[in-house]
Tab-separated table of C-alpha atoms in Angstrom:
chain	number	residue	atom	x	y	z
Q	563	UNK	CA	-30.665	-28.708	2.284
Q	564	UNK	CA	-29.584	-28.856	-1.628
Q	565	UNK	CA	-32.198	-29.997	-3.766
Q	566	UNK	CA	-31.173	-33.326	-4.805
Q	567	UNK	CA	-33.896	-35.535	-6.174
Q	568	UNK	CA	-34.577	-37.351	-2.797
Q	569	UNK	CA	-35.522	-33.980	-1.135
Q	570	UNK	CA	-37.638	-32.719	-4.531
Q	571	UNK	CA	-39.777	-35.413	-4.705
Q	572	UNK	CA	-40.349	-35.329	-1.222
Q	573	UNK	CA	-41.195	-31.515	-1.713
Q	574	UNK	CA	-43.175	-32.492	-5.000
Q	575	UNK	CA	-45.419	-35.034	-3.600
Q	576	UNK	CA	-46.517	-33.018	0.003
Q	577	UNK	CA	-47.503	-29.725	-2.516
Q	578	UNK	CA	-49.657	-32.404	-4.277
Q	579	UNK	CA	-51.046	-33.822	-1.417
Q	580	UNK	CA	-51.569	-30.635	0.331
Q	581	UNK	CA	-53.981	-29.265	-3.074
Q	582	UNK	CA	-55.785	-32.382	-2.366
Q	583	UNK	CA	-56.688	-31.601	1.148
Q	584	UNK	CA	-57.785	-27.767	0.089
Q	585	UNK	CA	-57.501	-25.872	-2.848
Q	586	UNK	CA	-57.608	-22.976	-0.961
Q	587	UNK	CA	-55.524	-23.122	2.029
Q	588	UNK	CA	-52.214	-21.500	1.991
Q	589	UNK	CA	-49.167	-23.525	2.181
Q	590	UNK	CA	-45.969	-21.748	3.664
Q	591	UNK	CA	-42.792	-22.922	2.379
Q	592	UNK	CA	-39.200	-22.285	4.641
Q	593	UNK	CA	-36.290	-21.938	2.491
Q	594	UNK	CA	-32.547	-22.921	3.708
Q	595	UNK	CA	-30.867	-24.873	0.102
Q	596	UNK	CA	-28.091	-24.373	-1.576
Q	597	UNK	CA	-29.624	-25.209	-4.864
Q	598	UNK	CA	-28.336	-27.839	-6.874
Q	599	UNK	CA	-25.156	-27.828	-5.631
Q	600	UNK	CA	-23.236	-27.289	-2.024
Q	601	UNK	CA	-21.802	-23.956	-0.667
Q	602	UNK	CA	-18.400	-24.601	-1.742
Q	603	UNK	CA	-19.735	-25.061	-5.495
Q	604	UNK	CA	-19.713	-28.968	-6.113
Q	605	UNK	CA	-23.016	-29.726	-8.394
Q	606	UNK	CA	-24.882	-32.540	-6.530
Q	607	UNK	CA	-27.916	-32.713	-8.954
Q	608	UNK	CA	-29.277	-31.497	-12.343
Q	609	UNK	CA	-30.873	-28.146	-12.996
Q	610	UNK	CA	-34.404	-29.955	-13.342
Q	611	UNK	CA	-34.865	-30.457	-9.709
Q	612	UNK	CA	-35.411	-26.611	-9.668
Q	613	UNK	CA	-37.595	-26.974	-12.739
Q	614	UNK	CA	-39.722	-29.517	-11.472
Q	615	UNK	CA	-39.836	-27.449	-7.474
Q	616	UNK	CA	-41.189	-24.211	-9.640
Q	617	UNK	CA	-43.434	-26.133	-12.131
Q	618	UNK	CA	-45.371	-27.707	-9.423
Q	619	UNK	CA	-45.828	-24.335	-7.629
Q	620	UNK	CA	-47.108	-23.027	-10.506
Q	621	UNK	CA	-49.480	-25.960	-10.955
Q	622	UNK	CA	-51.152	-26.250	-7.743
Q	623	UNK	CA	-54.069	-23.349	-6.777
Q	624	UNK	CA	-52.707	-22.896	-2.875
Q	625	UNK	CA	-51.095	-19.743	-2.329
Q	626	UNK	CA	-47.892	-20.519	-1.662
Q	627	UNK	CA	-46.077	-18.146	1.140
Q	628	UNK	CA	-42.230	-19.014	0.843
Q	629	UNK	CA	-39.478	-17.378	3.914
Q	630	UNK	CA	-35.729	-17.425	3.524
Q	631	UNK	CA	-34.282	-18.569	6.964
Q	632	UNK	CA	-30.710	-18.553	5.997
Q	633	UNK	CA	-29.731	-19.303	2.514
Q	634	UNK	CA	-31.331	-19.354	-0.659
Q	635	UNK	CA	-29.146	-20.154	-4.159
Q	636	UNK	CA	-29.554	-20.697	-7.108
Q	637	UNK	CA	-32.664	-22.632	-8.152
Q	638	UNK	CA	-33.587	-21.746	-4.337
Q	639	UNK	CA	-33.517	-18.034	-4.555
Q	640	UNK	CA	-36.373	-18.797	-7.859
Q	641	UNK	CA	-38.264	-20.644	-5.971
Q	642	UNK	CA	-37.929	-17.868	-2.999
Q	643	UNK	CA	-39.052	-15.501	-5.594
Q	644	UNK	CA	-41.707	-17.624	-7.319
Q	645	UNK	CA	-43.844	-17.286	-4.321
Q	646	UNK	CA	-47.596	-15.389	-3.980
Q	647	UNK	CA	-46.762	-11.061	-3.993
Q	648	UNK	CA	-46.762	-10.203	-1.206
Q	649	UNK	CA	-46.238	-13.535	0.703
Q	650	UNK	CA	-42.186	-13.384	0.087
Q	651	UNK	CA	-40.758	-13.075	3.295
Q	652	UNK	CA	-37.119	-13.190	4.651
Q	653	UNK	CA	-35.327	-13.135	8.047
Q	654	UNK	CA	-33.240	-10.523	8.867
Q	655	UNK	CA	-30.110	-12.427	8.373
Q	656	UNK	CA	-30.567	-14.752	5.500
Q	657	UNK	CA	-28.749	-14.419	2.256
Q	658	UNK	CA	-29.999	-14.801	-1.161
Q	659	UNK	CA	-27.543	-15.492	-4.484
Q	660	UNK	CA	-28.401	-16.081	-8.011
Q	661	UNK	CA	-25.777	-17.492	-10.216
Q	662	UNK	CA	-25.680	-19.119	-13.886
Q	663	UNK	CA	-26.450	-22.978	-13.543
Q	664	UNK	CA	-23.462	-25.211	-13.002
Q	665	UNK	CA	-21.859	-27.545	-15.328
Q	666	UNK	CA	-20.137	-30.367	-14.084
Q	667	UNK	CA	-16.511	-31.298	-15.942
Q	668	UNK	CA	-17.098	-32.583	-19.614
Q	669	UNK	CA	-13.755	-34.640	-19.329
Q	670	UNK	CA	-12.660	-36.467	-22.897
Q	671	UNK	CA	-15.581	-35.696	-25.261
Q	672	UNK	CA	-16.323	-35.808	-28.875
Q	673	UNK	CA	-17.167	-32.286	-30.038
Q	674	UNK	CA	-20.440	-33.093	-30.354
Q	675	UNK	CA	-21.263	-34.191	-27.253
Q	676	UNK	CA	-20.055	-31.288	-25.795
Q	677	UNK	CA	-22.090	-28.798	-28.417
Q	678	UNK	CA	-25.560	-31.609	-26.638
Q	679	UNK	CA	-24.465	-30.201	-23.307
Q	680	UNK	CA	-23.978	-26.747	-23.941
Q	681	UNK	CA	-27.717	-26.288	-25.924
Q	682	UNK	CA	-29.214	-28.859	-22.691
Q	683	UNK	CA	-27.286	-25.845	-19.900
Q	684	UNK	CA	-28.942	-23.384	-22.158
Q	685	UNK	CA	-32.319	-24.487	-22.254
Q	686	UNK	CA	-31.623	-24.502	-18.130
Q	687	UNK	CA	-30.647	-21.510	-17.805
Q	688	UNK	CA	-33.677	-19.994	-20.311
Q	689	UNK	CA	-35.616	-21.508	-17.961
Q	690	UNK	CA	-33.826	-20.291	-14.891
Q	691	UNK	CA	-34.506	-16.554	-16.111
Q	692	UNK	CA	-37.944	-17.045	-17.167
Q	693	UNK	CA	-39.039	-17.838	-13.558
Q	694	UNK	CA	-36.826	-15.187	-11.975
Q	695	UNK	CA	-38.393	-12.889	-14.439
Q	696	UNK	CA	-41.686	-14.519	-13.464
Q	697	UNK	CA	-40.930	-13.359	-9.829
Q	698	UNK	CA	-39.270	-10.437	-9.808
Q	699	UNK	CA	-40.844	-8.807	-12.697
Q	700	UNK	CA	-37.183	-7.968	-14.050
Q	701	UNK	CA	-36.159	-8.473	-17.520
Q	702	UNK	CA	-34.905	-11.175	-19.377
Q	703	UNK	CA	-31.400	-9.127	-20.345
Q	704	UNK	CA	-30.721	-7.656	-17.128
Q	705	UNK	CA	-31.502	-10.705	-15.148
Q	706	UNK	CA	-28.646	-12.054	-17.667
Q	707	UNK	CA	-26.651	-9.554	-17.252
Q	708	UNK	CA	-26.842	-9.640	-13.042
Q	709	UNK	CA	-25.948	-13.796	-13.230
Q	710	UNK	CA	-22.659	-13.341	-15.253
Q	711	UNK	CA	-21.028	-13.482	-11.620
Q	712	UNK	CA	-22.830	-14.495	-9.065
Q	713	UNK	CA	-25.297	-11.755	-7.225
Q	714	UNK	CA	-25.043	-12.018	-3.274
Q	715	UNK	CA	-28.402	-10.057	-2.046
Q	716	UNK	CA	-28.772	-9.237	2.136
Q	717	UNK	CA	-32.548	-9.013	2.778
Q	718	UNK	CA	-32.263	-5.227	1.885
Q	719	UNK	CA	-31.155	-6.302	-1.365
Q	720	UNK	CA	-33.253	-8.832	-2.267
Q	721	UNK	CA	-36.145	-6.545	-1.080
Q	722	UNK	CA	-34.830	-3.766	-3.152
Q	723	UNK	CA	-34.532	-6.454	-6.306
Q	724	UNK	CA	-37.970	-7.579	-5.832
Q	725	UNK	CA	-36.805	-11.381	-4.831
Q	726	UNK	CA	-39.094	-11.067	-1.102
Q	727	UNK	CA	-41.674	-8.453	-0.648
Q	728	UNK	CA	-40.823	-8.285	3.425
Q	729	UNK	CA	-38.326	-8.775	6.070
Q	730	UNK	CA	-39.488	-10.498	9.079
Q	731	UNK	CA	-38.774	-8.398	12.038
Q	732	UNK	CA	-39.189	-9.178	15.620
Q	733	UNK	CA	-42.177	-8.539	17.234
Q	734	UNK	CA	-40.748	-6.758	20.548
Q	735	UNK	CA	-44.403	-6.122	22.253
Q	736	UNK	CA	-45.332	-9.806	21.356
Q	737	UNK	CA	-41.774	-10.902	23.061
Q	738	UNK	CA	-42.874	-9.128	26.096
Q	739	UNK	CA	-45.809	-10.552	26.723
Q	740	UNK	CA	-44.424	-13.822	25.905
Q	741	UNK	CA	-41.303	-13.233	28.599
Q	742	UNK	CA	-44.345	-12.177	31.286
Q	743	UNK	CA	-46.516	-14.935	30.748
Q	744	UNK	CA	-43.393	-17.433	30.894
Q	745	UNK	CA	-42.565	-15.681	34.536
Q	746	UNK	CA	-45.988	-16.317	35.636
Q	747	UNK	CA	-47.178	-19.504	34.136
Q	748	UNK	CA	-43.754	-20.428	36.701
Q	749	UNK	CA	-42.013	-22.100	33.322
Q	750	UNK	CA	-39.157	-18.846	33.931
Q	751	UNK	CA	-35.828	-20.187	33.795
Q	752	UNK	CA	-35.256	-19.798	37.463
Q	753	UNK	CA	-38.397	-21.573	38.417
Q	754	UNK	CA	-39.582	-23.929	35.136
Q	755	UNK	CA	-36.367	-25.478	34.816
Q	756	UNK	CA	-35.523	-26.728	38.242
Q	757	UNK	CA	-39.350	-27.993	38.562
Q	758	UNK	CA	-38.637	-29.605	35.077
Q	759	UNK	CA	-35.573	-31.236	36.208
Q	760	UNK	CA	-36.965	-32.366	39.456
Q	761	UNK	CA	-40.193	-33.562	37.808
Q	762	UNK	CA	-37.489	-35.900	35.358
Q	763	UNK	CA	-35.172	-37.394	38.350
Q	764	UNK	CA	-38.798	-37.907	39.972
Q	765	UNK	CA	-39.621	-40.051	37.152
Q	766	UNK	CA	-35.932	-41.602	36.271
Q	767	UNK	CA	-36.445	-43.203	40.364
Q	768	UNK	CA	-39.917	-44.024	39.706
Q	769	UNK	CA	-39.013	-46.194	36.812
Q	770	UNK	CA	-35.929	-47.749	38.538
Q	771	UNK	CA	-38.181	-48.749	41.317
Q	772	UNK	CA	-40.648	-50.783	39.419
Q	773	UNK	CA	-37.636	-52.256	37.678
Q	774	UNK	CA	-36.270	-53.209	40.389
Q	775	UNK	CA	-39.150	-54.560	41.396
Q	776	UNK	CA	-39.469	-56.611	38.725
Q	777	UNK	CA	-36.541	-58.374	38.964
Q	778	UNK	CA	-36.460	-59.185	42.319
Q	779	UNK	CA	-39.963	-61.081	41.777
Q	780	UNK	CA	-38.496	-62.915	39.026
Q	781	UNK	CA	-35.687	-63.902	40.560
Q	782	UNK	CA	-37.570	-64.945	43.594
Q	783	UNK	CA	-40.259	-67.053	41.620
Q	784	UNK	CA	-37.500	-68.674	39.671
Q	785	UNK	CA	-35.857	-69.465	43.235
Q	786	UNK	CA	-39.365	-70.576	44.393
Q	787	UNK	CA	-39.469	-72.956	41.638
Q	788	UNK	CA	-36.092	-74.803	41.676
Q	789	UNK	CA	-37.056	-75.349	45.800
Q	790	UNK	CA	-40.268	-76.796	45.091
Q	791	UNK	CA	-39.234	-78.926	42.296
Q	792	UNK	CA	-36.398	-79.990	44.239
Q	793	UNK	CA	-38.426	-80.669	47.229
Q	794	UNK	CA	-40.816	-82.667	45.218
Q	795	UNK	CA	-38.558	-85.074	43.303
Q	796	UNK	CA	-35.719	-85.328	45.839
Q	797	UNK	CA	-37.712	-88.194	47.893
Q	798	UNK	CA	-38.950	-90.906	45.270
Q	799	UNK	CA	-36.410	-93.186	43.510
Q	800	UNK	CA	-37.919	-92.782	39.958
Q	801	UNK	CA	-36.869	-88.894	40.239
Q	802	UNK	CA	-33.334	-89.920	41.125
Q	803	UNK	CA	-33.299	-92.315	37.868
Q	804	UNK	CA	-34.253	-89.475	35.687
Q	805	UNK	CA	-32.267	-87.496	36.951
Q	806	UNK	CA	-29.349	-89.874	36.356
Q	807	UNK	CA	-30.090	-90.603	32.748
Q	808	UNK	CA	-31.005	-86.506	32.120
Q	809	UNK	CA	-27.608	-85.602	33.622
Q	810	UNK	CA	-25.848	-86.643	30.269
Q	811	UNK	CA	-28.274	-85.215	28.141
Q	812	UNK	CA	-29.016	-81.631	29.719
Q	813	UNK	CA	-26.196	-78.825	29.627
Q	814	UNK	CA	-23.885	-78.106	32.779
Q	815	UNK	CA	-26.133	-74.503	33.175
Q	816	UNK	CA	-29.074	-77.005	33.920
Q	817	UNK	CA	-26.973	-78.822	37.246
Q	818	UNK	CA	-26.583	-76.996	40.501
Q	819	UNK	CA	-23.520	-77.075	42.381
Q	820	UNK	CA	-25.105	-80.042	44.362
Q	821	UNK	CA	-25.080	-82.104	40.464
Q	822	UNK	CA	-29.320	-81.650	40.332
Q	823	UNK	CA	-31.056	-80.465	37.887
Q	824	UNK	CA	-32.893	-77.409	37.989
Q	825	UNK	CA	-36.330	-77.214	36.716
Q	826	UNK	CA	-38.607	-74.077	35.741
Q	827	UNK	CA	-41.813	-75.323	37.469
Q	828	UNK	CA	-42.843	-75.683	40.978
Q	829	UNK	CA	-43.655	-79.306	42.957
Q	830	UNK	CA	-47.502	-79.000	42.616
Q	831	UNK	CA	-46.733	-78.238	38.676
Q	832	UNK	CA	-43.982	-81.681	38.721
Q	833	UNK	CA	-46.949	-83.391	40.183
Q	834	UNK	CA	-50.172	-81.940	37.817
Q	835	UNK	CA	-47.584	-83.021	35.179
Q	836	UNK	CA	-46.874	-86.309	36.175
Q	837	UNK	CA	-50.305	-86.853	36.546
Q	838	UNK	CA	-51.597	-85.437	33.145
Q	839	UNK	CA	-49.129	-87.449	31.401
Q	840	UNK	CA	-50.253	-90.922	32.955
Q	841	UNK	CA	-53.763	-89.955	32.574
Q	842	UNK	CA	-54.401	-88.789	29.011
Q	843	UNK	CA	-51.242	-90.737	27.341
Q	844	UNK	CA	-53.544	-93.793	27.186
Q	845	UNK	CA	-56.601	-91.916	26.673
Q	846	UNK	CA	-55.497	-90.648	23.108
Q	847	UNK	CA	-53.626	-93.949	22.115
Q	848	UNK	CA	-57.136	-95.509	22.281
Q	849	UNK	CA	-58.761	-92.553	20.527
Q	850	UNK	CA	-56.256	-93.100	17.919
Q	851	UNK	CA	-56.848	-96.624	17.738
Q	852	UNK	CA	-60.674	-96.288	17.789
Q	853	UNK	CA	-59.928	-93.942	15.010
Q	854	UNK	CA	-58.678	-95.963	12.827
Q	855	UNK	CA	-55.893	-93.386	12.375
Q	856	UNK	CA	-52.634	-95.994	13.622
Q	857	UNK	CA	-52.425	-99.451	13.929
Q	858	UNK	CA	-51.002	-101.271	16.720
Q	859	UNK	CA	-48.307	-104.482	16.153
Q	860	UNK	CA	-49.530	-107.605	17.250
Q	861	UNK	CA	-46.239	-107.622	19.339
Q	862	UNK	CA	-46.917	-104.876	21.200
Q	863	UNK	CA	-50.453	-105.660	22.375
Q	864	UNK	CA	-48.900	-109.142	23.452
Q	865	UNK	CA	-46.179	-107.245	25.307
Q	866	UNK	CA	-48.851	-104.896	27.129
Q	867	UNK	CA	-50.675	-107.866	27.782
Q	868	UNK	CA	-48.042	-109.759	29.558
Q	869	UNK	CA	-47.318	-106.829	31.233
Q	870	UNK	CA	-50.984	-106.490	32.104
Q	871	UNK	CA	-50.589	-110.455	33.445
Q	872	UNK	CA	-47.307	-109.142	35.169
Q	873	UNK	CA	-48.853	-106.058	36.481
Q	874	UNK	CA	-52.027	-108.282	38.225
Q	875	UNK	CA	-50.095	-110.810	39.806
Q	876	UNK	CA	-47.702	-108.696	41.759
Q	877	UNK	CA	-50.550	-106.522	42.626
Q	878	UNK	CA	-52.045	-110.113	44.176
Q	879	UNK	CA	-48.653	-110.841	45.791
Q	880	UNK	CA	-48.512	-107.565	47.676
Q	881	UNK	CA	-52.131	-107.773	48.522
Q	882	UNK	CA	-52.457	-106.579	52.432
Q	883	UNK	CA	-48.419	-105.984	52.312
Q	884	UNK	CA	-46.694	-102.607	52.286
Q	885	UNK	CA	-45.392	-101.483	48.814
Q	886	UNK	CA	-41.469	-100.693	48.600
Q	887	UNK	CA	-41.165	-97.524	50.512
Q	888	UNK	CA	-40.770	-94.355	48.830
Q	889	UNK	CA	-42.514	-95.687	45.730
Q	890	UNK	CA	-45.446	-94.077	44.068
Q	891	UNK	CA	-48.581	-96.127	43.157
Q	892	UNK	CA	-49.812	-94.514	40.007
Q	893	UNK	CA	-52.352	-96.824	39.018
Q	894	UNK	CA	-54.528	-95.965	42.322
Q	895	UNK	CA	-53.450	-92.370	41.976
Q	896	UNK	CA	-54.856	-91.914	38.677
Q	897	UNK	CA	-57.973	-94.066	39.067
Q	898	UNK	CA	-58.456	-91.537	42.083
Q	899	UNK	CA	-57.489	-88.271	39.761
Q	900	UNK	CA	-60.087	-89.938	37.431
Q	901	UNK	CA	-62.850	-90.480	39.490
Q	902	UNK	CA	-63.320	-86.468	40.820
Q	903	UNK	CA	-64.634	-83.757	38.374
Q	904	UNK	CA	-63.243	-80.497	38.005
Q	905	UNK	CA	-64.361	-78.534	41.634
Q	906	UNK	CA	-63.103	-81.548	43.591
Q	907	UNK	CA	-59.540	-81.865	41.501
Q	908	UNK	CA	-59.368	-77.865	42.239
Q	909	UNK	CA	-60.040	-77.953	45.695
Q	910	UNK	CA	-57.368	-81.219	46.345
Q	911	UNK	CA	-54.648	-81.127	48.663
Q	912	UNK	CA	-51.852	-82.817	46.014
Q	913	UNK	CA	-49.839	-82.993	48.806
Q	914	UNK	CA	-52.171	-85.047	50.897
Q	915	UNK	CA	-53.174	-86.825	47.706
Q	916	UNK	CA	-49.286	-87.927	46.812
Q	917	UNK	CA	-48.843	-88.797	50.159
Q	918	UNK	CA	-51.937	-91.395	50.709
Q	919	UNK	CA	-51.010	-93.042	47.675
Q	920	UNK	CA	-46.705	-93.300	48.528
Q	921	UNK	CA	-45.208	-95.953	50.595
C-alpha cells in the first residue's frame, strides 16, 4: 500500500496509541508499500509522508520490529531499515529498492519557482539519506552514490547492505508438527473440510426452516384475521354502511375479490374496539369539559339533548317489543361492559355478550 497521507496518519496515530498502552512492548510493523509513489513510477504523495512514518518511530520508546513481505521502496525500504538491530526481518521473496525521491512535472514555471522546488526535493532527499544512514550505518556519499539509479536488493542483498538483519525462513520441524496435529485434531483436508461443509449446509437448512416457518405463521395469522373480521362485521347493517362509505376512501389492495374490505385485526379485536370507542369517547369529552380545557356550543348540547329526548322516547316505544333484527344495542352493551371490573371483562364470552345484546 503506497504511503499516501490517508494510510500515514492511520500508521501515525496506532504507533501513538500503542506507546500509550506500554512503553515497553514491542510493536511489529509488516511492510508491503511502494513508497510515495506506485510501481510503475507515478508520485501519489509528497516525500513527507516518509518523514513523518520515520520521525514518529524515532519518537516513540517501543521497539519497533519491521518485516518486508513483498515490497519495500523508497521511503518504505527507510522505514524497513529504520527498525530496532536486530529486529529487521524479511521474507524470502520480498524485494527492497531505494531510489532518489520523485518529482512530479514542473510544467510552465517562472525560474524561480522551479530553483523553490529543487532546494524543497533537496532538503527530501538530505533527509532520505540521513535515515538510511541512520539504519544501515552506511555513509552519506555512498548511500548517494548507490540512489543515482535505482538499487533493486533480493533479501541476500539487502542483508548484505545492512537494510534487514534476517531472512525469515521456514520452520520445517514446526510445519510438521503443525501438518500432524491438523491430521489428528480431524481438521485434515480429507476429513475437516467435508465435516466443515456438512456442518454449513446443516446450518443453511436449519435457517431456511425457521424461515419458513415464519412465514407460514404470518401468513396464516393474517388469514386468521381477515376471517374473523369478516365473520364479525358481515352480519350487522352498521358494518355494511361503513363499509360502503370506506369503499371510496380505502385503496383497491384493501377490497377482496368479493368488494370487502380487509382488516388487520381479528372479530374479538373489531368488537374490544367497538366497545372501547363507545365507552371512553364520552368519558374524556366530560373530563375535558370538567377541565375547563374546551368549551362546548350551546348548539350542540341542545342537539345532544334532543337527541337524548329522541333517544328516551323510542326506547319507551319499543318497550317489551323486539328491536330491528340484526341491530346492536350499544347503550345496554356498554352499561353492561361498565358495570364488570377487570377479572370479569377478562373472563367474558364477547361472543355470548354481542349476542344477548343483538336482535
Amino acid at each position: 500500500m503506497p504511503l499516501v497521507p490517508a494510510v500515514t496518519e492511520l500508521i501515525v496515530a496506532e504507533l501513538m496509541y500503542l506507546e500509550k498502552q506500554g512503553a515497553t512492548l514491542p510493536i511489529e510493523m509488516l511492510i508491503n508499500s511502494s513508497g510515495t509513489t506506485r510501481q510503475d513510477g507515478e508520485i501519489l504523495a509528497f516525500e513527507s509522508e516518509g518523514i513523518a512514518l520515520t520521525a514518529t518511530m524515532g519518537f516513540i520508546k517501543n521497539p519497533i520490529s519491521t518485516v518486508n513481505m513483498g515490497l519495500a521502496v523508497g521511503w518504505s525500504a527507510a522505514v524497513l531499515a529504520f527498525g530496532k538491530k536486530g529486529w529487521r526481518k524479511s521474507l524470502p521473496h520480498s524485494l527492497a529498492m531505494i531510489q532518489q525521491p520523485r518529482v512530479s512535472p514542473t510544467g510552465q514555471r517562472q525560474a524561480i519557482e522551479v530553483h523553490i522546488k529543487w532546494r524543497e526535493v533537496l532538503n527530501y532527499k538530505r533527509e532520505l539519506l540521513r535515515m538510511l544512514s541512520i539504519g544501515t550505518g552506511w555513509p552519506v556519499e555512498k548511500l548517494d552514490a548507490d540512489m543515482q539509479r535505482p538499487l533493486y536488493m533480493r533479501p541476500q542483498d539487502a542483508l548484505a547492505y545492512n537494510l534487514i538483519d534476517e531472512i525469515i525462513q521456514p520452520d520445517m520441524a514446526k510445519s510438521a508438527k503443525a501438518a500432524a496435529y491438523w491430521v489428528k485434531s480431524g481438521r485434515a483436508e480429507s476429513e475437516g473440510r467435508l465435516e466443515q461443509w456438512q456442518e454449513y449446509l446443516a446450518l443453511q437448512e436449519q435457517y431456511a426452516l425457521q424461515d419458513s416457518f415464519r412465514k407460514t405463521v404470518a401468513q396464516d395469522l393474517r388469514e386468521s384475521y381477515r376471517e374473523g373480521a369478516q365473520r364479525a362485521l358481515a352480519g350487522t347493517n352498521l358494518a355494511a354502511r361503513q363499509q360502503e362509505g370506506l369503499k371510496v376512501l380505502l385503496p383497491d389492495k384493501m377490497l377482496t375479490e368479493q368488494d370487502e374490505v380487509r382488516l388487520p385485526f381479528s372479530r374479538e379485536g373489531v368488537k374490544v374496539a367497538a366497545l372501547n370507542a363507545e365507552r371512553y369517547a364520552r368519558r374524556n369529552v366530560e373530563r375535558h369539559v370538567k377541565a375547563g380545557r374546551v368549551e362546548v356550543p350551546e348548539r350542540w348540547r341542545t342537539e345532544a339533548a334532543e337527541m337524548a329526548a329522541e333517544s328516551s322516547a323510542k326506547l319507551a316505544a319499543l318497550q317489551g317489543d323486539e328491536m330491528p333484527k340484526g341491530e346492536v344495542d350499544y347503550e345496554a352493551l356498554i352499561r353492561a361492559v361498565d358495570a364488570m371490573d377487570a377479572s370479569q371483562f377478562a373472563s367474558t364470552d364477547m361472543d355470548a355478550l354481542m349476542a344477548r345484546y343483538t336482535r
